[in-house]
Short mmCIF file of C-alpha atoms and ligand atoms in Angstrom, two decimals:
data_model
loop_
_atom_site.label_atom_id
_atom_site.label_comp_id
_atom_site.label_asym_id
_atom_site.label_seq_id
_atom_site.Cartn_x
_atom_site.Cartn_y
_atom_site.Cartn_z
CA MET N 12 49.50 100.93 52.87
CA SER N 13 51.43 98.88 49.87
CA ASP N 14 55.07 100.11 50.00
CA ALA N 15 54.60 101.81 46.23
CA LEU N 16 57.00 104.40 46.96
CA PRO N 17 54.53 107.13 44.92
CA THR N 18 52.31 106.59 48.49
CA HIS N 19 54.77 105.98 50.53
CA LEU N 20 56.82 109.23 49.60
CA ILE N 21 53.43 111.30 49.35
CA HIS N 22 52.10 109.50 52.97
CA HIS N 23 56.05 110.28 54.30
CA PRO N 24 55.51 110.67 58.35
CA TYR N 25 55.54 114.87 59.29
CA THR N 26 54.58 116.44 62.15
CA PRO N 27 53.10 119.59 61.30
CA PRO N 28 53.26 122.47 63.78
CA GLU N 29 50.23 122.31 66.11
CA GLY N 30 46.77 123.53 64.20
CA PHE N 31 48.43 123.96 60.91
CA ASP N 32 48.38 120.15 59.35
CA ALA N 33 49.25 120.62 55.72
CA MET N 34 50.61 118.37 52.63
CA SER N 35 53.88 120.58 52.32
CA PRO N 36 56.28 120.61 55.39
CA GLY N 37 57.58 124.29 56.70
CA VAL N 38 60.52 125.94 55.12
CA HIS N 39 62.31 126.98 58.64
CA LYS N 40 65.75 129.18 58.13
CA ALA N 41 68.13 130.10 60.54
CA SER N 42 71.85 130.25 61.08
CA THR N 43 71.01 130.95 64.85
CA VAL N 44 69.59 128.63 66.85
CA PHE N 45 68.36 130.20 70.59
CA PHE N 46 68.84 127.56 73.43
CA PRO N 47 66.63 128.71 76.52
CA ASP N 48 69.66 127.76 78.72
CA VAL N 49 73.30 127.07 79.16
CA ASN N 50 72.46 123.29 79.99
CA ALA N 51 70.45 123.13 76.63
CA LEU N 52 73.29 124.91 74.93
CA ARG N 53 75.67 122.11 76.14
CA THR N 54 73.74 119.26 75.81
CA ARG N 55 71.71 119.55 72.76
CA GLU N 56 72.55 116.86 70.26
CA TRP N 57 71.71 116.98 66.47
CA LYS N 58 73.15 114.17 65.27
CA ASP N 59 70.38 111.57 65.80
CA LYS N 60 68.22 114.46 64.92
CA SER N 61 66.69 115.20 68.74
CA GLY N 62 67.38 118.72 68.48
CA TYR N 63 68.60 121.68 66.44
CA THR N 64 71.87 123.55 67.18
CA TYR N 65 72.84 125.69 64.31
CA GLY N 66 71.57 126.17 60.73
CA LEU N 67 74.55 124.38 58.83
CA HIS N 68 74.02 121.01 61.02
CA GLY N 69 69.97 120.84 60.17
CA THR N 70 66.48 122.54 60.18
CA PRO N 71 63.37 120.85 60.31
CA THR N 72 63.36 121.26 56.54
CA THR N 73 66.32 119.44 56.05
CA PHE N 74 65.75 117.09 58.17
CA VAL N 75 62.50 115.88 56.84
CA LEU N 76 64.04 116.12 53.65
CA GLU N 77 66.83 113.69 54.64
CA GLU N 78 64.57 111.06 56.27
CA ARG N 79 62.71 111.40 52.65
CA ILE N 80 65.64 110.85 50.71
CA ALA N 81 66.69 107.32 52.98
CA SER N 82 63.29 106.15 52.22
CA LEU N 83 63.50 106.64 48.36
CA GLU N 84 66.85 104.70 48.63
CA GLY N 85 65.87 101.79 50.84
CA GLY N 86 68.26 102.99 53.43
CA ARG N 87 68.36 104.60 57.16
CA HIS N 88 70.24 107.78 57.27
CA CYS N 89 70.94 110.68 55.04
CA VAL N 90 73.30 113.93 54.90
CA LEU N 91 72.59 116.54 52.23
CA THR N 92 75.33 118.69 51.13
CA THR N 93 75.52 121.47 48.17
CA SER N 94 75.87 119.13 45.02
CA GLY N 95 76.01 115.75 43.55
CA LEU N 96 79.53 116.10 43.38
CA SER N 97 80.20 117.17 46.87
CA ALA N 98 78.21 114.43 48.27
CA ILE N 99 80.84 112.44 46.46
CA SER N 100 83.75 114.20 47.34
CA LEU N 101 82.86 114.21 51.20
CA VAL N 102 82.51 110.33 50.85
CA ASP N 103 86.03 110.23 49.85
CA MET N 104 86.83 112.93 52.77
CA ALA N 105 85.34 111.02 55.46
CA PHE N 106 86.78 107.36 54.60
CA LEU N 107 90.15 108.28 53.04
CA SER N 108 93.63 109.10 54.30
CA GLN N 109 97.47 109.77 53.34
CA GLY N 110 98.25 106.75 51.50
CA HIS N 111 95.48 105.04 51.15
CA GLU N 112 93.93 104.09 47.72
CA VAL N 113 90.79 104.47 45.96
CA LEU N 114 89.64 102.48 42.84
CA LEU N 115 87.24 104.48 40.22
CA PRO N 116 85.60 102.85 37.18
CA ASP N 117 86.83 104.10 34.40
CA ASN N 118 83.86 105.10 33.14
CA ALA N 119 82.56 107.56 35.99
CA TYR N 120 81.64 111.00 35.92
CA GLY N 121 84.18 113.17 34.84
CA PRO N 122 84.46 115.77 37.54
CA ARG N 123 84.62 113.69 40.34
CA LYS N 124 87.84 111.79 38.84
CA ALA N 125 89.10 115.46 38.44
CA PHE N 126 88.42 115.67 42.09
CA ALA N 127 90.29 112.35 42.34
CA ALA N 128 93.34 113.82 39.91
CA GLY N 129 93.49 117.18 41.74
CA GLU N 130 92.19 116.84 45.34
CA LEU N 131 93.27 113.76 46.24
CA ALA N 132 96.69 113.23 44.86
CA ARG N 133 97.45 116.09 46.75
CA TRP N 134 96.60 114.88 49.88
CA GLY N 135 98.61 111.66 49.18
CA ILE N 136 95.60 109.83 48.12
CA THR N 137 96.36 107.57 45.42
CA HIS N 138 93.50 106.46 43.07
CA ARG N 139 93.08 104.05 39.69
CA PHE N 140 90.44 103.13 37.31
CA PHE N 141 89.38 99.74 36.54
CA ASP N 142 86.88 98.43 34.32
CA ALA N 143 83.46 98.34 35.03
CA MET N 144 82.49 95.53 33.14
CA ASN N 145 85.49 93.22 34.08
CA PRO N 146 85.29 91.85 38.34
CA ALA N 147 88.84 90.10 37.54
CA ASP N 148 90.22 93.51 36.65
CA LEU N 149 88.71 94.64 39.99
CA GLU N 150 89.80 92.39 41.95
CA ALA N 151 93.30 92.78 40.34
CA LYS N 152 93.69 96.39 41.07
CA ILE N 153 92.70 96.21 44.59
CA GLY N 154 95.42 96.17 47.05
CA PRO N 155 96.77 96.70 50.65
CA ALA N 156 96.26 100.51 50.60
CA THR N 157 92.64 100.26 48.71
CA ARG N 158 89.93 101.29 51.06
CA LEU N 159 87.52 102.87 48.54
CA VAL N 160 85.61 101.05 45.63
CA TRP N 161 83.21 103.84 43.61
CA LEU N 162 80.89 102.24 41.51
CA GLU N 163 78.21 103.70 38.95
CA ALA N 164 75.67 101.90 37.31
CA PRO N 165 75.29 102.75 34.41
CA GLY N 166 78.79 104.39 33.42
CA SER N 167 78.52 108.08 32.49
CA ILE N 168 78.03 108.72 29.02
CA THR N 169 78.62 105.17 27.82
CA LEU N 170 75.90 103.75 29.75
CA GLU N 171 77.71 100.35 30.44
CA PHE N 172 75.49 98.87 33.14
CA PRO N 173 77.98 96.62 35.73
CA ASP N 174 77.56 93.28 37.20
CA LEU N 175 76.89 94.62 40.40
CA PRO N 176 76.98 92.43 42.62
CA GLY N 177 79.89 90.66 40.98
CA LEU N 178 81.24 94.02 41.82
CA VAL N 179 80.27 94.02 45.29
CA ALA N 180 81.30 89.87 45.86
CA VAL N 181 85.34 90.83 44.83
CA VAL N 182 85.35 93.49 47.82
CA GLN N 183 83.82 91.27 50.22
CA ARG N 184 86.21 88.46 48.91
CA ALA N 185 89.28 91.05 49.38
CA ASN N 186 87.65 92.01 52.93
CA GLU N 187 87.87 88.51 54.18
CA ALA N 188 91.50 88.74 54.70
CA ARG N 189 91.11 92.52 56.55
CA GLY N 190 90.72 93.45 59.81
CA ASP N 191 87.64 96.26 60.30
CA ASP N 192 89.93 98.92 60.34
CA SER N 193 91.14 98.17 56.77
CA ARG N 194 87.91 97.45 55.62
CA VAL N 195 87.40 97.94 51.99
CA LEU N 196 83.86 100.06 51.53
CA THR N 197 82.00 100.32 48.36
CA ALA N 198 79.89 103.25 47.32
CA LEU N 199 77.84 103.83 44.52
CA ASP N 200 77.33 107.03 42.29
CA ASN N 201 73.30 106.05 42.22
CA THR N 202 72.23 109.34 40.28
CA TRP N 203 71.23 107.52 37.48
CA GLY N 204 69.05 104.84 39.28
CA ALA N 205 67.98 107.64 42.01
CA GLY N 206 66.71 104.91 44.53
CA ILE N 207 64.08 103.93 42.10
CA ALA N 208 65.57 101.76 39.22
CA PHE N 209 67.14 99.48 41.85
CA ASN N 210 68.10 99.11 46.01
CA ALA N 211 71.68 100.04 46.05
CA PHE N 212 71.67 98.57 49.41
CA GLU N 213 69.94 94.75 48.55
CA LEU N 214 73.20 94.58 46.19
CA GLY N 215 75.16 95.01 49.04
CA ILE N 216 76.51 98.42 48.73
CA ASP N 217 77.97 100.04 51.66
CA ILE N 218 77.24 103.90 50.45
CA SER N 219 75.10 105.56 48.15
CA ALA N 220 75.41 109.10 46.69
CA GLN N 221 73.42 110.80 44.73
CA ALA N 222 72.49 114.32 42.84
CA LEU N 223 69.57 115.28 43.72
CA THR N 224 69.93 117.86 41.27
CA LYS N 225 68.78 115.45 38.70
CA TYR N 226 65.29 113.18 39.21
CA PRO N 227 64.44 114.18 42.92
CA SER N 228 64.65 117.82 42.42
CA GLY N 229 63.08 117.15 38.53
CA GLY N 230 63.13 121.27 37.80
CA ALA N 231 66.70 121.51 36.60
CA ASP N 232 66.91 124.56 38.90
CA VAL N 233 68.59 123.27 42.31
CA LEU N 234 71.57 121.95 43.18
CA MET N 235 72.01 119.03 45.56
CA GLY N 236 73.47 115.70 46.54
CA SER N 237 72.73 113.11 49.00
CA VAL N 238 75.22 110.41 50.99
CA VAL N 239 73.11 107.58 52.27
CA THR N 240 73.83 104.63 54.29
CA ARG N 241 72.49 101.44 56.29
CA ASP N 242 74.90 101.34 58.81
CA GLU N 243 75.19 103.64 61.85
CA ARG N 244 78.83 103.83 62.37
CA LEU N 245 79.45 104.91 58.61
CA HIS N 246 76.64 107.61 58.94
CA GLN N 247 78.02 109.20 62.13
CA GLU N 248 81.65 109.64 59.47
CA VAL N 249 79.90 111.14 56.57
CA LEU N 250 78.26 113.06 59.52
CA LEU N 251 81.09 113.91 61.30
CA CYS N 252 83.05 115.16 58.01
CA HIS N 253 80.42 117.10 56.80
CA MET N 254 80.21 119.14 59.78
CA ARG N 255 83.70 120.33 60.08
CA LEU N 256 83.52 120.82 56.21
CA GLY N 257 80.31 123.26 56.64
CA ILE N 258 79.01 122.09 53.22
CA GLY N 259 75.03 122.40 55.10
CA VAL N 260 72.01 123.38 52.72
CA GLY N 261 70.00 126.46 52.28
CA ALA N 262 65.79 125.84 53.47
CA ASN N 263 64.60 127.36 49.58
CA ASP N 264 66.69 124.72 47.97
CA ALA N 265 65.26 121.64 50.40
CA GLU N 266 62.02 123.06 49.77
CA PHE N 267 62.51 122.73 45.69
CA VAL N 268 63.23 118.75 46.30
CA LEU N 269 60.36 118.23 48.68
CA ARG N 270 58.41 119.53 46.26
CA GLY N 271 59.72 117.30 43.62
CA LEU N 272 59.80 114.00 45.69
CA PRO N 273 55.78 113.20 45.45
CA SER N 274 56.15 112.75 41.49
CA VAL N 275 59.88 111.67 41.65
CA ALA N 276 58.58 107.89 40.34
CA LEU N 277 55.96 109.06 37.84
CA ARG N 278 58.61 111.35 35.99
CA TYR N 279 61.13 108.48 36.58
CA HIS N 280 58.95 105.85 34.55
CA ALA N 281 57.25 108.36 31.85
CA GLN N 282 60.99 109.96 31.04
CA ASP N 283 62.10 106.03 31.01
CA ALA N 284 58.98 105.04 28.43
CA ALA N 285 60.13 108.04 26.36
CA THR N 286 63.68 107.50 26.64
CA ARG N 287 63.28 103.92 25.69
CA ALA N 288 60.85 105.04 22.20
CA LEU N 289 63.43 107.41 20.73
CA ALA N 290 66.23 105.31 21.84
CA GLU N 291 64.78 102.20 19.83
CA TRP N 292 64.14 104.55 16.82
CA MET N 293 67.42 105.67 16.30
CA GLN N 294 68.96 102.83 16.41
CA HIS N 295 67.28 102.55 12.53
CA GLN N 296 68.49 105.97 11.57
CA SER N 297 71.07 106.01 8.67
CA GLY N 298 74.14 107.71 10.32
CA VAL N 299 73.92 106.29 13.56
CA ALA N 300 75.94 103.10 14.12
CA ALA N 301 74.85 102.52 17.94
CA VAL N 302 72.80 103.42 20.41
CA LEU N 303 73.70 102.58 24.13
CA HIS N 304 70.90 102.29 26.16
CA PRO N 305 71.16 99.77 29.00
CA ALA N 306 67.38 98.26 28.10
CA LEU N 307 68.60 97.60 24.59
CA PRO N 308 69.88 94.16 23.87
CA HIS N 309 72.95 94.43 22.48
CA SER N 310 73.70 97.53 24.87
CA PRO N 311 76.78 96.48 27.05
CA GLY N 312 75.97 94.65 30.23
CA HIS N 313 72.00 94.76 29.01
CA ALA N 314 71.89 91.17 31.31
CA TYR N 315 73.14 92.64 33.99
CA TRP N 316 70.57 95.75 33.83
CA LYS N 317 67.59 93.04 33.03
CA ARG N 318 68.22 90.89 36.06
CA ASP N 319 68.71 93.78 38.41
CA ALA N 320 67.11 96.73 37.56
CA LYS N 321 63.22 97.84 37.55
CA ALA N 322 63.87 100.97 35.24
CA ALA N 323 65.74 102.96 33.50
CA ALA N 324 66.57 106.51 33.24
CA CYS N 325 66.55 109.30 30.67
CA LEU N 326 69.62 109.26 29.17
CA PHE N 327 70.92 107.03 25.48
CA SER N 328 73.71 107.95 23.77
CA ALA N 329 74.35 107.40 19.71
CA VAL N 330 77.63 106.47 18.51
CA PHE N 331 77.76 107.92 14.61
CA ASP N 332 79.19 106.21 11.59
CA ASP N 333 83.23 106.32 11.41
CA ALA N 334 82.48 109.10 8.17
CA ILE N 335 80.42 111.64 9.52
CA SER N 336 82.82 114.06 10.91
CA GLN N 337 83.02 115.80 14.40
CA GLN N 338 81.88 119.19 12.09
CA GLN N 339 78.80 117.15 10.93
CA ILE N 340 78.00 116.39 14.63
CA ASP N 341 78.39 119.63 15.86
CA ALA N 342 76.15 121.01 13.28
CA PHE N 343 73.77 118.07 13.75
CA CYS N 344 73.83 119.56 17.78
CA ASP N 345 73.33 122.75 16.91
CA ALA N 346 70.46 122.16 14.73
CA LEU N 347 68.24 120.79 17.09
CA ARG N 348 65.45 122.58 18.88
CA LEU N 349 64.21 120.75 21.52
CA PHE N 350 67.21 119.59 22.87
CA ARG N 351 69.10 122.72 24.33
CA LEU N 352 72.71 122.35 24.39
CA GLY N 353 74.09 122.12 28.06
CA TRP N 354 75.30 119.76 31.21
CA SER N 355 72.92 117.93 33.60
CA TRP N 356 69.58 115.75 33.12
CA ALA N 357 66.62 114.82 34.74
CA GLY N 358 64.65 117.93 34.25
CA PRO N 359 61.52 119.02 32.38
CA MET N 360 63.41 119.99 29.38
CA SER N 361 65.58 117.66 27.12
CA LEU N 362 69.39 118.04 26.40
CA CYS N 363 72.22 116.80 24.49
CA ALA N 364 76.12 117.24 24.33
CA PRO N 365 78.56 115.64 22.37
CA TYR N 366 81.51 113.59 23.59
CA HIS N 367 85.26 112.35 22.65
CA VAL N 368 84.87 109.10 24.32
CA PRO N 369 88.56 107.94 23.46
CA SER N 370 89.48 111.39 25.64
CA ILE N 371 87.56 110.55 28.73
CA ARG N 372 88.99 107.33 29.43
CA THR N 373 91.31 104.34 29.43
CA THR N 374 89.85 101.19 28.63
CA PRO N 375 89.79 100.34 24.64
CA TRP N 376 86.67 101.47 23.16
CA PRO N 377 85.21 99.83 19.97
CA HIS N 378 84.00 102.76 18.08
CA GLN N 379 85.43 105.66 15.56
CA GLY N 380 82.83 107.81 15.18
CA GLY N 381 81.71 110.58 17.57
CA LEU N 382 78.86 110.18 20.29
CA VAL N 383 76.07 112.34 21.42
CA ARG N 384 74.54 111.94 24.66
CA PHE N 385 70.61 112.48 24.94
CA ALA N 386 69.02 113.47 27.89
CA VAL N 387 65.04 113.55 27.40
CA GLY N 388 62.78 115.18 29.16
CA LEU N 389 59.20 115.92 29.81
CA GLU N 390 58.44 117.00 26.16
CA ALA N 391 56.01 115.04 23.81
CA VAL N 392 58.28 112.39 22.03
CA GLU N 393 56.61 112.73 18.80
CA ASP N 394 57.75 116.12 19.12
CA LEU N 395 61.20 115.06 20.21
CA ARG N 396 61.49 111.98 17.51
CA ALA N 397 61.03 114.75 15.05
CA ASP N 398 63.52 117.72 16.37
CA ILE N 399 66.07 114.38 15.71
CA ALA N 400 64.74 113.94 12.46
CA GLN N 401 65.52 117.30 11.10
CA ALA N 402 68.59 117.61 12.72
CA LEU N 403 69.69 114.18 11.34
CA THR N 404 68.97 116.26 7.43
CA VAL N 405 71.20 118.18 8.49
CA LEU N 406 73.71 116.03 9.70
CA ARG N 407 73.81 114.37 6.04
CA THR N 408 74.25 117.36 3.97
C1 LIG I 593 75.26 115.30 37.64
C2 LIG I 593 75.70 114.35 38.03
C3 LIG I 593 76.47 114.74 39.14
C4 LIG I 593 76.87 115.44 40.17
O1 LIG I 593 75.99 116.35 40.53
P1 LIG I 593 76.00 117.60 40.18
O2 LIG I 593 74.78 117.92 41.47
O3 LIG I 593 75.77 118.60 39.05
O4 LIG I 593 77.35 118.25 40.97
C5 LIG I 593 77.21 113.38 39.86
N1 LIG I 593 77.24 112.18 39.11
C6 LIG I 593 76.37 111.77 37.97
C7 LIG I 593 76.31 110.67 37.33
C8 LIG I 593 75.64 112.64 37.37
O5 LIG I 593 74.84 112.84 36.50
#
C-alpha cells in the first residue's frame, strides 16, 4: 500500500467487534463505563488508550477518530475537543501560567484573539501581536516571559502565507539560550492546511490545532476540534488539561467526522481547484482591486506557499476598488444566491462574508477598499462564477 492519504485513511487500522467486520467503526455511547471489580476501577488507564474509564475520557469511537486525525496530520497523538476554538484555548490553558506571554500573528483567527484579550488577560497572561510576514518582528517580540508562539498559515481573512520554517527558526534560536522549563513552544492553527496542504511537524512545529468543523467533517453540521502532537510529554500535558476541563466530545459528532474522513482529500483537492479557478477569474473583473489567494503569484507569501505547501484550501478574498462604497459591497453580498452569508467554510455550500480589515489588525494594510471573503463549496464552478457575475452587476449599479 502506498502512503497516499486517501488509501491510508480508508484502510486505517480498526478492530471490529467479533463477527461484525465492516467499513465504519461502531458508535459507542456512555457516560458510565462498568468495571468488573474494584481492582479494575483503581488501576485501569485511559491516558494511553489501554482502557476505558468514563465517557468523558474516551470511547472506542473517539479513540479511533483520534488515531485517524493524528495520522491525517502526520502526528502521533490527538486530543478531541468540542470546537476548533476550544482546541486553541486548550493549548493556551495547557501551557500558559500567570506571568507568561503568548505571541499571536496579527492576522490570526478573530475569536482566538478575543480569548487572549478576555480570559488570558484576566488570568495574568499577556499577549502581543507580531507581523506574521516578518520573522524579524517575531524575533524582536520574543521576551523572557514568552512561552508560546502561535502561527497560522495563511492568515485568516487576508490569506498571507507566512515563512513557517523561518518563524520556527526564530523560536528555535530563542530556545538555544533557555532551559527546558522555559522553552518557547510553537503551535499552529492548522485548519486551512488540514494535514493535507503540508505536514506541520516536518516544518518543525510542536503542536497543531485544527477545527475539524471544517474539512474533516465536511458536512457543515458538526463542531469539533483537535490538538495533535508528536511529543509524548506535550501530549500528556494537553490530555491532562483536557481531562480537568471536561470538554470531551459526543459519539454522534465523532461518527460524523469519521464519516467525512474517507473523502477529505478528495474534497480538499476538488475545492482547491474550483477556488483557484474562481480566484483567477475574479482578478479580471472590473471593480476588483486585488484577489488574495496563496496560489496567485502576487498574493502575499506566494513564494512560501509554493515552497512549503502542496495544495490550497477553499478560501479567497476579493478587495474592491477604493471608489466602491461599503453599501455597494453589502448589496453585492446580498445579491449572491449560491454563496450564502455566514461563518465557517469547507462544507458543501459556498459562503461569503464582508470584513473591515483595518479594525481586525494592527499591522499596516495596503488597501482602502472593502474586502469580501469567499468560501467555495462543492457546487459546479460555472454556477458559482455566474452567481458572482450577476452580483457584480448589482455592485456596479
Ligand atoms: C473556524 C476556524 C476556527 C474555529 O473553529 P470552530 O470549530 O468554529 O470553533 C479556528 N481557526 C480557524 C482558522 C477557523 O477557520
